[in-house]
CSV table of C-alpha atoms and ligand atoms in Angstrom, one decimal:
chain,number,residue,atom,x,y,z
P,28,UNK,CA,0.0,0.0,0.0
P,29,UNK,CA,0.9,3.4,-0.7
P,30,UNK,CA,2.0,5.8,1.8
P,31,UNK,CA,-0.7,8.3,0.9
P,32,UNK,CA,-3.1,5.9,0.8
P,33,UNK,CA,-1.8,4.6,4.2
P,34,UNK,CA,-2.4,8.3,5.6
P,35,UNK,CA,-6.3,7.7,4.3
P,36,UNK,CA,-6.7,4.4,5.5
P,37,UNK,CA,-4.7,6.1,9.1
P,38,UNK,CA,-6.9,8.8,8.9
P,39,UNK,CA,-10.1,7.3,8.2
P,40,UNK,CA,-9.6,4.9,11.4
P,41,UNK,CA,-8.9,7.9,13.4
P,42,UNK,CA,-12.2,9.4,12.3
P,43,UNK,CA,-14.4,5.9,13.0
P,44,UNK,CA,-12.5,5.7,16.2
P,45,UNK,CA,-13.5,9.3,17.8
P,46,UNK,CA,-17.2,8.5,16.4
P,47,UNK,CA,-17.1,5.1,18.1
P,48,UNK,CA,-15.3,7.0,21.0
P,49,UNK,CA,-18.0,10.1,21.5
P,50,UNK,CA,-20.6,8.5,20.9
P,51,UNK,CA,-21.0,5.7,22.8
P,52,UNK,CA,-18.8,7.3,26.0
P,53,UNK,CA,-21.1,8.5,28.7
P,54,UNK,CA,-21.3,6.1,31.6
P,55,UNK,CA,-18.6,4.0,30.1
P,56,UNK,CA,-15.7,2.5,32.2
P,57,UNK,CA,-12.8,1.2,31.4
P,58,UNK,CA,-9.5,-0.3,33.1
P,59,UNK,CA,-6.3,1.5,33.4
P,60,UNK,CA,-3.1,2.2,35.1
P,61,UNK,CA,0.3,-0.3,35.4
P,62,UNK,CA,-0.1,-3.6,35.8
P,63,UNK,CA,-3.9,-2.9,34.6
P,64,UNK,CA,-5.3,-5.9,32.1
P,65,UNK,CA,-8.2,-6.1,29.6
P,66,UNK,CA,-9.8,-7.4,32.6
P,67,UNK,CA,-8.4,-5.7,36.0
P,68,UNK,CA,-7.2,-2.2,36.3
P,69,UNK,CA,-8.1,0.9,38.0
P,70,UNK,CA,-11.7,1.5,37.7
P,71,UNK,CA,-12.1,4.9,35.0
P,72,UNK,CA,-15.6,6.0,34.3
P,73,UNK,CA,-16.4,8.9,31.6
P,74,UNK,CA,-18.3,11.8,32.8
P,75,UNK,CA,-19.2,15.2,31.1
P,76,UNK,CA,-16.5,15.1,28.8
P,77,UNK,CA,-13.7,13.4,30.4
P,78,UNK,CA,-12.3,9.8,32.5
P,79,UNK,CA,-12.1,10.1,35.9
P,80,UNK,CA,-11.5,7.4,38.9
P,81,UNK,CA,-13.3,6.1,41.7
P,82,UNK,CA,-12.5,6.5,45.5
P,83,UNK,CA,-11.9,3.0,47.7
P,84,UNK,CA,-14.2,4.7,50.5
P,85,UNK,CA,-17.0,1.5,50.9
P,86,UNK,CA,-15.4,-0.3,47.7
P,87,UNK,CA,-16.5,-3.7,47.8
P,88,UNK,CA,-16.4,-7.0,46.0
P,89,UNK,CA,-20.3,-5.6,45.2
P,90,UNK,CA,-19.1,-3.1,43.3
P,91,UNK,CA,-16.5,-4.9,41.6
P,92,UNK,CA,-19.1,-7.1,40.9
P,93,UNK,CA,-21.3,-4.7,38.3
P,94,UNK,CA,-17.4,-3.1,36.9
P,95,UNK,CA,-16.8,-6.9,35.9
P,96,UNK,CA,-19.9,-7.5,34.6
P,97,UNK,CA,-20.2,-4.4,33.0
P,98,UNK,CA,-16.7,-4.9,31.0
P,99,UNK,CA,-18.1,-8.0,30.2
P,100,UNK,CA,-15.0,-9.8,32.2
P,101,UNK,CA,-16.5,-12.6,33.7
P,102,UNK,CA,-16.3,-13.0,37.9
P,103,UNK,CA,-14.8,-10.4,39.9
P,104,UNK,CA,-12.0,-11.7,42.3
P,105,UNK,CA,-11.1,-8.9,44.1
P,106,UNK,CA,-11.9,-5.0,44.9
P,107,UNK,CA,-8.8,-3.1,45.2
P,108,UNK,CA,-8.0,0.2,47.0
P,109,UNK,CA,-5.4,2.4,47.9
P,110,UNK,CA,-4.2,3.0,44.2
P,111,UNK,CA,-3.2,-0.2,43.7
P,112,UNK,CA,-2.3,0.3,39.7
P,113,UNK,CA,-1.3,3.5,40.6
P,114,UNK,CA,-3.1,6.7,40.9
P,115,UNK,CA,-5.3,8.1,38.3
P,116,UNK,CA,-5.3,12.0,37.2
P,117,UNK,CA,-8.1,14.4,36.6
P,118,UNK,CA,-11.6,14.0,38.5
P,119,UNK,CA,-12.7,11.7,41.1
P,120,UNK,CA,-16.4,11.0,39.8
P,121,UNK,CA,-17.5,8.5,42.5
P,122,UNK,CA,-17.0,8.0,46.3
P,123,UNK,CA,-19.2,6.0,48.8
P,124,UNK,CA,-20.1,4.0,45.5
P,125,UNK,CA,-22.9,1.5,47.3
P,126,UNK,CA,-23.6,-1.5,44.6
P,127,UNK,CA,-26.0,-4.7,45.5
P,128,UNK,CA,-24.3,-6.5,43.2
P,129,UNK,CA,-26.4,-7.1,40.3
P,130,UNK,CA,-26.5,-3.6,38.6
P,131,UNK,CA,-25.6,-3.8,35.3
P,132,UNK,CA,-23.6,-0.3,35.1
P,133,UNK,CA,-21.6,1.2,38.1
P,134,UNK,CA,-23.7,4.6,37.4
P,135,UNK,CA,-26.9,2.2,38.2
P,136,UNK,CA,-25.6,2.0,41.9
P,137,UNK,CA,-25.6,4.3,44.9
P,138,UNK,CA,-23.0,7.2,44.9
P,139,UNK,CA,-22.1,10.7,46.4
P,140,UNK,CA,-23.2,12.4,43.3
P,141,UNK,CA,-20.4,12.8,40.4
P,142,UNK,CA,-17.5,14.8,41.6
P,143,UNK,CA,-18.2,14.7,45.4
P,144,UNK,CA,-16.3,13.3,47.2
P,145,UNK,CA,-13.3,13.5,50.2
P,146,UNK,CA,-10.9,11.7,48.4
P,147,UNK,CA,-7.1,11.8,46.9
P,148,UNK,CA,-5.6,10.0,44.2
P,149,UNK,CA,-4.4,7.7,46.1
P,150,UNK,CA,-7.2,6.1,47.3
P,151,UNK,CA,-8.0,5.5,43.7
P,152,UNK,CA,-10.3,2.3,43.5
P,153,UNK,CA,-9.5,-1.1,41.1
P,154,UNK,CA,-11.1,-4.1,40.3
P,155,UNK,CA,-9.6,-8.3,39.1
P,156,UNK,CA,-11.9,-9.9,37.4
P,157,UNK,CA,-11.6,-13.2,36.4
P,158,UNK,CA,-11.3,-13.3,32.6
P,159,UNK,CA,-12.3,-11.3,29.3
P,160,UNK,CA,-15.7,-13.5,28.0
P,161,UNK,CA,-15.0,-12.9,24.5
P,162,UNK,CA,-12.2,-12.6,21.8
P,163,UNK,CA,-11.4,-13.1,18.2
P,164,UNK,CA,-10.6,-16.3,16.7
P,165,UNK,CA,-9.1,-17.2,13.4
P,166,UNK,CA,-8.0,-13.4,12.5
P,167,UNK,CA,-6.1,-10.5,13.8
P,168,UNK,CA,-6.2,-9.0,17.3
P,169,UNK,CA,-9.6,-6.8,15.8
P,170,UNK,CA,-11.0,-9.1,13.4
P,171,UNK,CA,-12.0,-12.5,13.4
P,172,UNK,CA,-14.7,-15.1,14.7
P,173,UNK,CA,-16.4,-13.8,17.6
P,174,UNK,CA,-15.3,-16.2,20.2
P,175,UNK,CA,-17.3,-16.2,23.9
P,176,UNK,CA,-16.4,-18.0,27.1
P,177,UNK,CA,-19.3,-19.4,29.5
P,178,UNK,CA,-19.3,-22.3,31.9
P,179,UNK,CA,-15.5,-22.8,31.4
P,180,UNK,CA,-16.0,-23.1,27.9
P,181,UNK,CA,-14.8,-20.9,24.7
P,182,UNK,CA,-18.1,-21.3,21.9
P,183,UNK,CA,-19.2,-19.4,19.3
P,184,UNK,CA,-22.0,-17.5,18.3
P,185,UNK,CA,-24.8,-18.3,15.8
P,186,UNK,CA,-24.8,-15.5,12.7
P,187,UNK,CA,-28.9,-15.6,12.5
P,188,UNK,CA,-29.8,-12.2,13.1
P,189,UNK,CA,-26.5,-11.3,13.6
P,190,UNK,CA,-25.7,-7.3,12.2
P,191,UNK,CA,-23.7,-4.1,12.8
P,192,UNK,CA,-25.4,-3.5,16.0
P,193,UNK,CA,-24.2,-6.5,17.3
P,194,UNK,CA,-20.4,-6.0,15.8
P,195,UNK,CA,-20.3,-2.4,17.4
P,196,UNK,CA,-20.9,-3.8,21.2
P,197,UNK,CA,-18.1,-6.5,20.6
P,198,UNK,CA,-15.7,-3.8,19.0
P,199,UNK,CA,-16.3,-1.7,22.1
P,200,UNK,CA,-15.9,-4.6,24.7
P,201,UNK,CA,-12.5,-5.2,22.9
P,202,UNK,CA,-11.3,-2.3,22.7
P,203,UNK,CA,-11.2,-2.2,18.9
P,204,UNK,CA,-12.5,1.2,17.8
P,205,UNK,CA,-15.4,1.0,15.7
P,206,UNK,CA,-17.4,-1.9,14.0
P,207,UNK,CA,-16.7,-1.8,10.2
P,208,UNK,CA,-18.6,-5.4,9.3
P,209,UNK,CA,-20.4,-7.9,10.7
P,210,UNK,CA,-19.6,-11.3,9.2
P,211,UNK,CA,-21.4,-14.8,8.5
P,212,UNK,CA,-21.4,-18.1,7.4
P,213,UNK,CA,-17.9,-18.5,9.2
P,214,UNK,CA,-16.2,-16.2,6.9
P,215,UNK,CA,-13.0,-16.5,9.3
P,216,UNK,CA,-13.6,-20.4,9.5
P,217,UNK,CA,-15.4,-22.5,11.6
P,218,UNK,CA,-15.3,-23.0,15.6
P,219,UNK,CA,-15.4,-26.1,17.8
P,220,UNK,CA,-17.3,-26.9,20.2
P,221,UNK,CA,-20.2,-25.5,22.0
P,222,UNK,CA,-22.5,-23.1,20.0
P,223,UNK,CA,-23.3,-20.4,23.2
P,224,UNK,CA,-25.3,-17.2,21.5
P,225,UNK,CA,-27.8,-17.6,19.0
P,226,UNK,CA,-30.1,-14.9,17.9
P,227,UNK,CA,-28.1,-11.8,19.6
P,228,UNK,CA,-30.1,-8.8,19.6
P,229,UNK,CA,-27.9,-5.9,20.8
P,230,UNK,CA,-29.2,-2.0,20.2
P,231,UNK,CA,-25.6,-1.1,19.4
P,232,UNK,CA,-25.5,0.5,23.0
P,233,UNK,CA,-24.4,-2.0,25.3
P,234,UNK,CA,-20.7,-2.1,26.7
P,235,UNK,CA,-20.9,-6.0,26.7
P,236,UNK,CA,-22.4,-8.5,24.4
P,237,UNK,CA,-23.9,-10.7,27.9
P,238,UNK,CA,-26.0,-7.1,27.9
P,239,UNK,CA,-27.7,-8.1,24.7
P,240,UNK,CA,-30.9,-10.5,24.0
P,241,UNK,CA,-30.2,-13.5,22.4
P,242,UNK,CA,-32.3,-17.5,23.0
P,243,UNK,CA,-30.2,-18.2,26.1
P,244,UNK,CA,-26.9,-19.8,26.9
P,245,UNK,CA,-26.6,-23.1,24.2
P,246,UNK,CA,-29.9,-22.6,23.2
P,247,UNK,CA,-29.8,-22.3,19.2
P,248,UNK,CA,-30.8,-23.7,15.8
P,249,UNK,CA,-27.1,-23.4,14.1
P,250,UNK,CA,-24.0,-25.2,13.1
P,251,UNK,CA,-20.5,-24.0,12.8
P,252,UNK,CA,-20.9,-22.9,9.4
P,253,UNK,CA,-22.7,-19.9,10.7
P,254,UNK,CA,-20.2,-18.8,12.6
P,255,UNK,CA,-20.3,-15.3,13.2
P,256,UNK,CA,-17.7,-12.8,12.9
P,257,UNK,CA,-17.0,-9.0,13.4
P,258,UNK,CA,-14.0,-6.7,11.5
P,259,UNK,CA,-13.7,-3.6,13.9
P,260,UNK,CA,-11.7,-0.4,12.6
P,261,UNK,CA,-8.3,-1.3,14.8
P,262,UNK,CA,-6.5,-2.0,17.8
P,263,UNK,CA,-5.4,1.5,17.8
P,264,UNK,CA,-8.6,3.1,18.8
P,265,UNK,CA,-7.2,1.8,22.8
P,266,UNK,CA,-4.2,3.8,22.5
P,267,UNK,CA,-6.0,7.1,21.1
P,268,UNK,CA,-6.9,9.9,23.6
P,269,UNK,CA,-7.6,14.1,23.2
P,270,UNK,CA,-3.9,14.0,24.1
P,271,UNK,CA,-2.4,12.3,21.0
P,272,UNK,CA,-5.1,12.9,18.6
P,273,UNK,CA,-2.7,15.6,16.9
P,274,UNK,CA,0.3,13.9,16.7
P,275,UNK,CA,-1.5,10.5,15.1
P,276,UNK,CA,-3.4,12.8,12.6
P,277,UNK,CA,-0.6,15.4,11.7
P,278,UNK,CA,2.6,12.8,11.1
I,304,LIG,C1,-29.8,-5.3,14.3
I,304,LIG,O1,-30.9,-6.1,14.7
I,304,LIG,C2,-31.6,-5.5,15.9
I,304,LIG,C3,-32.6,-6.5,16.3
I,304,LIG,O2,-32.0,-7.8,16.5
I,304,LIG,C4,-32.2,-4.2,15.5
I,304,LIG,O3,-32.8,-3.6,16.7
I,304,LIG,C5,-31.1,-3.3,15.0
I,304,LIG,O4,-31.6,-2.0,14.6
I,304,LIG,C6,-30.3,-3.9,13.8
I,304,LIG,N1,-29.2,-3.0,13.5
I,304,LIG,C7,-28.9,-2.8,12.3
I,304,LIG,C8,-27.7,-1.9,12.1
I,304,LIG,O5,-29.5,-3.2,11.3
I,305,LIG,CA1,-15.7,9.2,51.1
C-alpha cells in the first residue's frame, strides 16, 4: 500500500475511532493504570466530557461485581483500593459507590453524586476480574470469529440475526475502535465446540455482548458454518486519547 493511501486508511480509522469514541462514552468505564489488564485495572468511568477514577471509600467486592460485569469480564475476584495500579489524574467521579451486586452499570448504583467526594488519588479504586468473555478467533487481534467464554467453555456465536449493531458492542468490549462489518457463514472459519449465543439482539449501546438479548446460553438452531464474525476499525482506537489525537493525525 501506498503511503498516501496509508495516511487515508490512518486517517479514516482515526475518524471511526473518535465516532465510536464520542458517541457511545457516557457512563462508560474502562481499566487503566500499570499492571492494569483487559480485565483488571483501576476503575475509569467517563463523565461530562472526560475519565475520571473512583474513591476506595466503601469499595467492595459488590461493586467490583457490576465493573466486571459491565466490561463483560467474567467474575470479579477482588476489589482493590489504595491505588493499587497506581493513581489516576483528573476528576474523582465517585466515592461511597454502594452496589448490590447485580446492577448492570456502576452509574446504576448508589453514589455521592459525580465529583463529590473527600478523596485523593491515592485512594483510587480497582477491580480483578476473572477473565475477558469474549475474543477473536481465526483473525487479527480486531478481526475474526467472535469467540465467547461461559461455563469454562470458549463457543461461538450463531450468525442468524446477527448485524452491525451487534459488531459495534463486541468492538467496544474489545477495545477495537469502531465496527466496520459484521460477518457470517464462518467467513474466518469454523469453531469447535459449544454453540453459546444464537439470535443476539444488541441496540448497538451496550458495553458487553452478555447485555444483549439472544435465545439463552446453548440454546440455538445453528452449526459451525454460521459462525459469526466481526472486523472492527483497529487496535489502535485503545491507544487514542484528546492528548495524541494531533500527533497521530498530523505525522
Ligand atoms: C440489528 O438487529 C436488531 C434486532 O435484533 C435491531 O434492533 C437493530 O436495529 C439492527 N441493526 C442494524 C444496524 O441493522
Ligand atoms: Ca468518602
Amino acid at each position: 500500500m501506498g503511503c498516501r493511501q496509508q495516511r487515508v486508511l490512518q486517517f479514516l480509522t482515526f475518524v471511526s475511532c473518535l465516532l465510536a469514541f464520542t458517541s457511545s462514552a457516557a457512563g462508560q468505564i474502562r481499566l487503566a493504570g500499570s499492571g492494569s489488564t483487559q480485565c483488571s485495572g483501576r476503575v475509569e468511568i467517563y463523565h461530562s466530557g472526560s475519565w475520571g477514577t473512583v474513591c476506595d471509600d466503601t469499595w467492595d467486592l459488590n461493586d467490583a461485581k457490576v465493573v466486571c460485569r459491565q466490561r463483560g469480564c467474567g467474575i470479579a475476584e477482588s476489589a482493590t483500593s489504595s491505588a493499587q495500579f497506581g493513581p489516576g489524574s483528573g476528576q474523582i467521579w465517585l466515592d461511597n459507590v454502594a452496589c448490590s451486586g447485580s446492577e448492570h452499570y456502576l452509574t446504576e448504583c448508589q453514589h455521592n453524586g459525580f465529583g463529590t467526594h473527600d478523596c485523593g488519588h491515592g485512594e483510587d479504586a480497582g477491580v480483578v476480574c476473572s477473565a475477558p468473555q469474549i475474543r477473536f478467533a481465526g483473525s487479527t487481534s480486531c478481526s475474526g470469529r467472535v469467540e465467547f467464554y461461559y461455563n469454562s467453555e470458549w463457543g461461538t456465536v450463531c450468525d442468524d440475526n446477527w448485524n452491525l449493531s451487534d459488531a459495534k458492542v463486541v468492538c467496544r468490549q474489545l477495545g477495537c475502535g469502531a465496527a466496520l462489518e459484521a460477518t457470517s457463514s464462518a467467513r474466518f472459519g469454523q469453531g469447535s465446540g459449544k454453540i453459546w449465543l444464537d439470535n443476539v439482539a444488541c441496540s448497538g449501546s451496550e458495553s458487553s455482548l452478555t447485555e444483549c438479548g439472544h435465545n439463552g446460553f446453548g440454546k440455538h438452531d445453528c452449526s459451525h458454518g454460521e459462525d459469526a464474525g466481526v472486523v472492527c476499525s483497529g487496535e489502535k482506537c485503545l491507544l487514542y486519547s484528546y492528548q495524541n489525537i494531533d500527533k497521530n493525525v498530523l505525522n
